[in-house]
Amino acid sequence: MATVKLDGVRKVYAGGVEAVKGVSIDIADGQLCVLVGPSGCGKSTLLRMIAGLEVITDGEISIDGRVVNRLEPAERDIAMVFQNYALYPHMKVYDNMAYGLRNRGQSKEEIDKRVREAARILELDELLQRKPRELSGGQRQRVAMGRAIVRHPKAFLFDEPLSNLDAKLRVHMRVEIKNLQRSLGVTSVYVTHDQVEAMTLADKLVVMNGGVAEQIDTPIKIYEKPATTFVASFIGSPAMNLLRGASAGPKGIALAGGQAVKPRDFQMPETGREVFLGVRPEHLTLVNGGNSDLELSVIAVESLGADTMAHGVLAGSNGRADKIIVRLPGAASIKEGDVLPLAINPGMAHVFDAETSKRI
């Protein structure tokens, strides 16, 4: 086990393309750190630099207190699990898992002990004599993880390991990876573009955007207090509603269609400041009587069983306002064309500066 530290890490490709822009992360011993973001945000490049598969332009990467910038991948004592499994098709499961240990000169007895222990942990005992083509996608992924486990590395690196699996199997494997990492206690860095995967797996979550780590914190803190409009829109499903407006002093925030919103328990920014009001779909409540914070003109309804998603725009805005999604109970009886009076749950409003996109 080990700590992993990134200090001002940059990656600039030929032609001056800066893929990673001075990222600093401290990953504690035994922690599972997830790098999440859209395609091209720099997360995979960052992982490859930790692994030694990409040369670092600037900054330092330390594993267990040792700077590894100039070390070859084999010298870093890490194990990587790839998206495409990277199994040898002509080898049986046992030999796939044992291959790296044989190359390192481990004794036959030690290799057998490690392979069978990893197979027991991953429930692969009955599959050791099969070849990869005889396995399901989930079984192949477990073999790839077993090959990493037998190494007894200081850190695991996961490069979108579940992206080739179907939705149901991804959920199952997510639980397996979380439990496995907990039981082994090995420091892990995990890359994904799936924010649900990121939220459920991470001890520490790093939201990447355009080569920058926009926010680093626990998943729940990032969900509750996103630092930027990008983080607010990327983390959460459905995404947070972001409504453009301007501070109107005591009246609150002036939105499209003449509506003004003054969330309870919230300090308004200075008058005239261009802002985004952020509210998650689940933090808007249908008001049966009394004062509402805003009114929604419904343009589409999705019935999902346990939930009903109402899509619309601010009433009176003639469809020119920002789109809004509201998560309502599955039994909600609404239809297109309805006007819904909505209240913002106290303490659940977010305001971001329109120019900088940063939280106010």
Coordinates of C-alpha atoms in Angstrom, one line a residue, residues 50-242:
I50 CA 1.0 7.9 -13.2
A51 CA 1.5 4.6 -14.8
G52 CA 4.6 5.8 -16.7
L53 CA 3.0 5.3 -20.1
E54 CA 3.2 9.1 -20.9
V55 CA 6.1 11.4 -20.2
I56 CA 5.4 14.2 -17.8
T57 CA 6.1 17.7 -19.1
D58 CA 6.2 19.5 -15.7
G59 CA 5.5 18.7 -12.1
E60 CA 6.1 15.6 -9.9
I61 CA 4.4 12.3 -9.3
S62 CA 5.3 10.4 -6.1
I63 CA 4.3 6.9 -5.2
D64 CA 4.9 5.9 -1.6
G65 CA 7.0 9.0 -1.1
R66 CA 9.3 8.3 -4.1
V67 CA 9.4 10.6 -7.1
V68 CA 8.7 8.3 -10.1
N69 CA 8.9 10.8 -13.0
R70 CA 11.9 9.1 -14.6
L71 CA 11.1 5.5 -13.7
E72 CA 9.9 3.0 -16.2
P73 CA 6.4 1.5 -15.7
A74 CA 7.8 -1.8 -14.5
E75 CA 9.8 0.1 -11.8
R76 CA 6.8 1.9 -10.3
D77 CA 5.2 -1.1 -8.5
I78 CA 1.7 -0.4 -9.9
A79 CA -0.8 -2.7 -11.6
M80 CA -3.2 -1.5 -14.3
V81 CA -6.6 -2.8 -15.3
F82 CA -7.5 -1.8 -18.9
Q83 CA -10.8 -1.1 -20.6
N84 CA -10.3 -4.0 -23.1
Y85 CA -9.0 -6.5 -20.5
A86 CA -5.7 -7.1 -22.4
L87 CA -5.8 -10.9 -21.8
Y88 CA -3.7 -13.3 -23.8
P89 CA -6.3 -15.3 -25.9
H90 CA -4.1 -18.4 -26.3
M91 CA -3.4 -18.7 -22.5
K92 CA -5.7 -20.2 -19.9
V93 CA -7.0 -18.1 -17.0
Y94 CA -4.3 -19.5 -14.7
D95 CA -1.5 -18.6 -17.0
N96 CA -2.9 -15.1 -17.8
M97 CA -2.8 -14.4 -14.0
A98 CA 0.6 -16.0 -13.5
Y99 CA 2.4 -14.5 -16.5
G100 CA 3.6 -11.3 -14.9
L101 CA 4.9 -13.2 -11.8
R102 CA 6.8 -15.7 -14.0
N103 CA 8.5 -12.8 -15.8
R104 CA 9.5 -11.4 -12.4
G105 CA 11.2 -14.7 -11.5
Q106 CA 8.8 -15.7 -8.7
S107 CA 9.0 -19.3 -7.6
K108 CA 6.5 -21.8 -8.9
E109 CA 5.1 -22.4 -5.4
E110 CA 4.7 -18.6 -4.7
I111 CA 3.0 -18.1 -8.1
D112 CA 0.5 -20.9 -7.5
K113 CA -0.3 -19.6 -4.0
R114 CA -0.9 -16.1 -5.3
V115 CA -3.0 -17.1 -8.3
R116 CA -5.2 -19.5 -6.3
E117 CA -5.7 -16.9 -3.5
A118 CA -6.7 -14.2 -6.1
A119 CA -9.0 -16.8 -7.8
R120 CA -10.7 -17.5 -4.5
I121 CA -11.2 -13.8 -3.8
L122 CA -12.7 -13.2 -7.3
E123 CA -14.6 -16.5 -7.5
L124 CA -12.6 -17.7 -10.4
D125 CA -11.6 -21.1 -8.9
E126 CA -13.7 -23.1 -11.4
L127 CA -12.5 -21.1 -14.4
L128 CA -8.7 -21.4 -14.1
Q129 CA -8.4 -23.9 -16.9
R130 CA -10.6 -22.0 -19.4
K131 CA -9.4 -19.6 -22.1
P132 CA -10.7 -16.0 -22.4
R133 CA -13.0 -16.8 -25.3
E134 CA -14.9 -19.2 -23.1
L135 CA -15.7 -16.5 -20.5
S136 CA -18.3 -13.7 -20.3
G137 CA -17.3 -10.1 -20.2
G138 CA -17.7 -9.9 -16.5
Q139 CA -15.5 -13.0 -16.0
R140 CA -12.8 -11.6 -18.3
Q141 CA -12.8 -8.4 -16.3
R142 CA -12.4 -10.4 -13.0
V143 CA -9.4 -12.2 -14.6
A144 CA -7.8 -8.9 -15.5
M145 CA -8.3 -7.7 -11.9
G146 CA -6.9 -11.0 -10.7
R147 CA -3.8 -10.5 -12.8
A148 CA -3.3 -7.1 -11.0
I149 CA -4.0 -8.6 -7.5
V150 CA -1.4 -11.3 -7.7
R151 CA 1.3 -8.6 -8.2
H152 CA 0.7 -7.3 -4.7
P153 CA 1.3 -3.7 -6.1
K154 CA 1.5 -0.5 -4.1
A155 CA -1.3 0.9 -6.2
F156 CA -4.0 -0.1 -8.7
L157 CA -4.8 1.9 -11.8
F158 CA -8.2 1.4 -13.5
D159 CA -8.7 2.8 -17.0
E160 CA -12.5 2.7 -17.6
P161 CA -12.7 -1.0 -16.8
L162 CA -16.5 -1.3 -17.0
S163 CA -17.2 0.6 -20.2
N164 CA -17.4 -2.6 -22.4
L165 CA -20.0 -4.2 -20.1
D166 CA -23.8 -4.0 -20.4
A167 CA -25.7 -1.8 -17.9
K168 CA -26.8 -4.5 -15.5
L169 CA -23.3 -6.1 -15.4
R170 CA -21.7 -2.7 -14.8
V171 CA -23.8 -2.2 -11.6
H172 CA -22.8 -5.7 -10.4
M173 CA -19.1 -5.2 -11.2
R174 CA -19.1 -1.8 -9.6
V175 CA -20.1 -3.4 -6.3
E176 CA -17.5 -6.1 -6.7
I177 CA -14.7 -3.5 -7.4
K178 CA -15.7 -1.4 -4.4
N179 CA -15.8 -4.4 -2.0
L180 CA -12.5 -5.8 -3.5
Q181 CA -10.7 -2.5 -3.0
R182 CA -12.0 -2.2 0.5
S183 CA -10.9 -5.7 1.5
L184 CA -7.5 -5.4 -0.1
G185 CA -6.9 -1.8 1.1
V186 CA -4.8 -1.0 -1.9
T187 CA -4.5 2.6 -3.0
S188 CA -6.4 3.0 -6.3
V189 CA -6.9 5.5 -9.1
Y190 CA -9.9 4.9 -11.3
V191 CA -10.8 6.7 -14.5
T192 CA -14.4 6.9 -15.8
H193 CA -16.7 9.2 -17.8
D194 CA -19.7 7.8 -16.0
Q195 CA -20.7 10.1 -13.1
V196 CA -22.9 7.5 -11.4
E197 CA -19.9 5.1 -11.4
A198 CA -17.7 7.9 -10.0
M199 CA -20.2 8.9 -7.2
T200 CA -20.7 5.3 -6.0
L201 CA -17.0 4.2 -6.1
A202 CA -15.0 7.2 -4.9
D203 CA -13.5 8.1 -1.6
K204 CA -12.0 11.1 -3.3
L205 CA -13.6 12.5 -6.5
V206 CA -11.7 14.6 -9.0
V207 CA -13.9 16.3 -11.6
M208 CA -11.8 17.1 -14.7
N209 CA -12.6 19.6 -17.4
G210 CA -10.3 20.8 -20.2
G211 CA -7.2 19.5 -18.5
V212 CA -8.1 21.2 -15.1
A213 CA -9.2 19.6 -11.9
E214 CA -12.3 21.8 -11.4
Q215 CA -13.1 20.3 -8.0
I216 CA -11.5 17.7 -5.6
D217 CA -13.6 16.5 -2.6
T218 CA -15.8 13.6 -1.4
P219 CA -18.6 12.7 -3.8
I220 CA -21.3 14.0 -1.4
K221 CA -19.6 17.4 -0.9
I222 CA -19.2 17.9 -4.6
Y223 CA -22.9 17.0 -5.1
E224 CA -24.1 19.3 -2.4
K225 CA -21.7 22.2 -3.2
P226 CA -20.4 22.2 -6.7
A227 CA -17.7 24.7 -7.3
T228 CA -18.6 25.7 -10.9
T229 CA -21.4 25.5 -13.3
F230 CA -19.6 22.7 -15.1
V231 CA -19.4 20.5 -12.0
A232 CA -23.0 21.3 -11.2
S233 CA -24.2 20.2 -14.6
F234 CA -21.9 17.1 -14.9
I235 CA -22.4 15.6 -11.4
G236 CA -26.0 14.5 -10.8
S237 CA -28.5 12.6 -12.9
P238 CA -30.5 14.4 -14.2
A239 CA -28.2 17.4 -14.3
M240 CA -28.7 20.5 -12.1
N241 CA -31.0 23.1 -13.6
L242 CA -29.1 26.3 -14.4

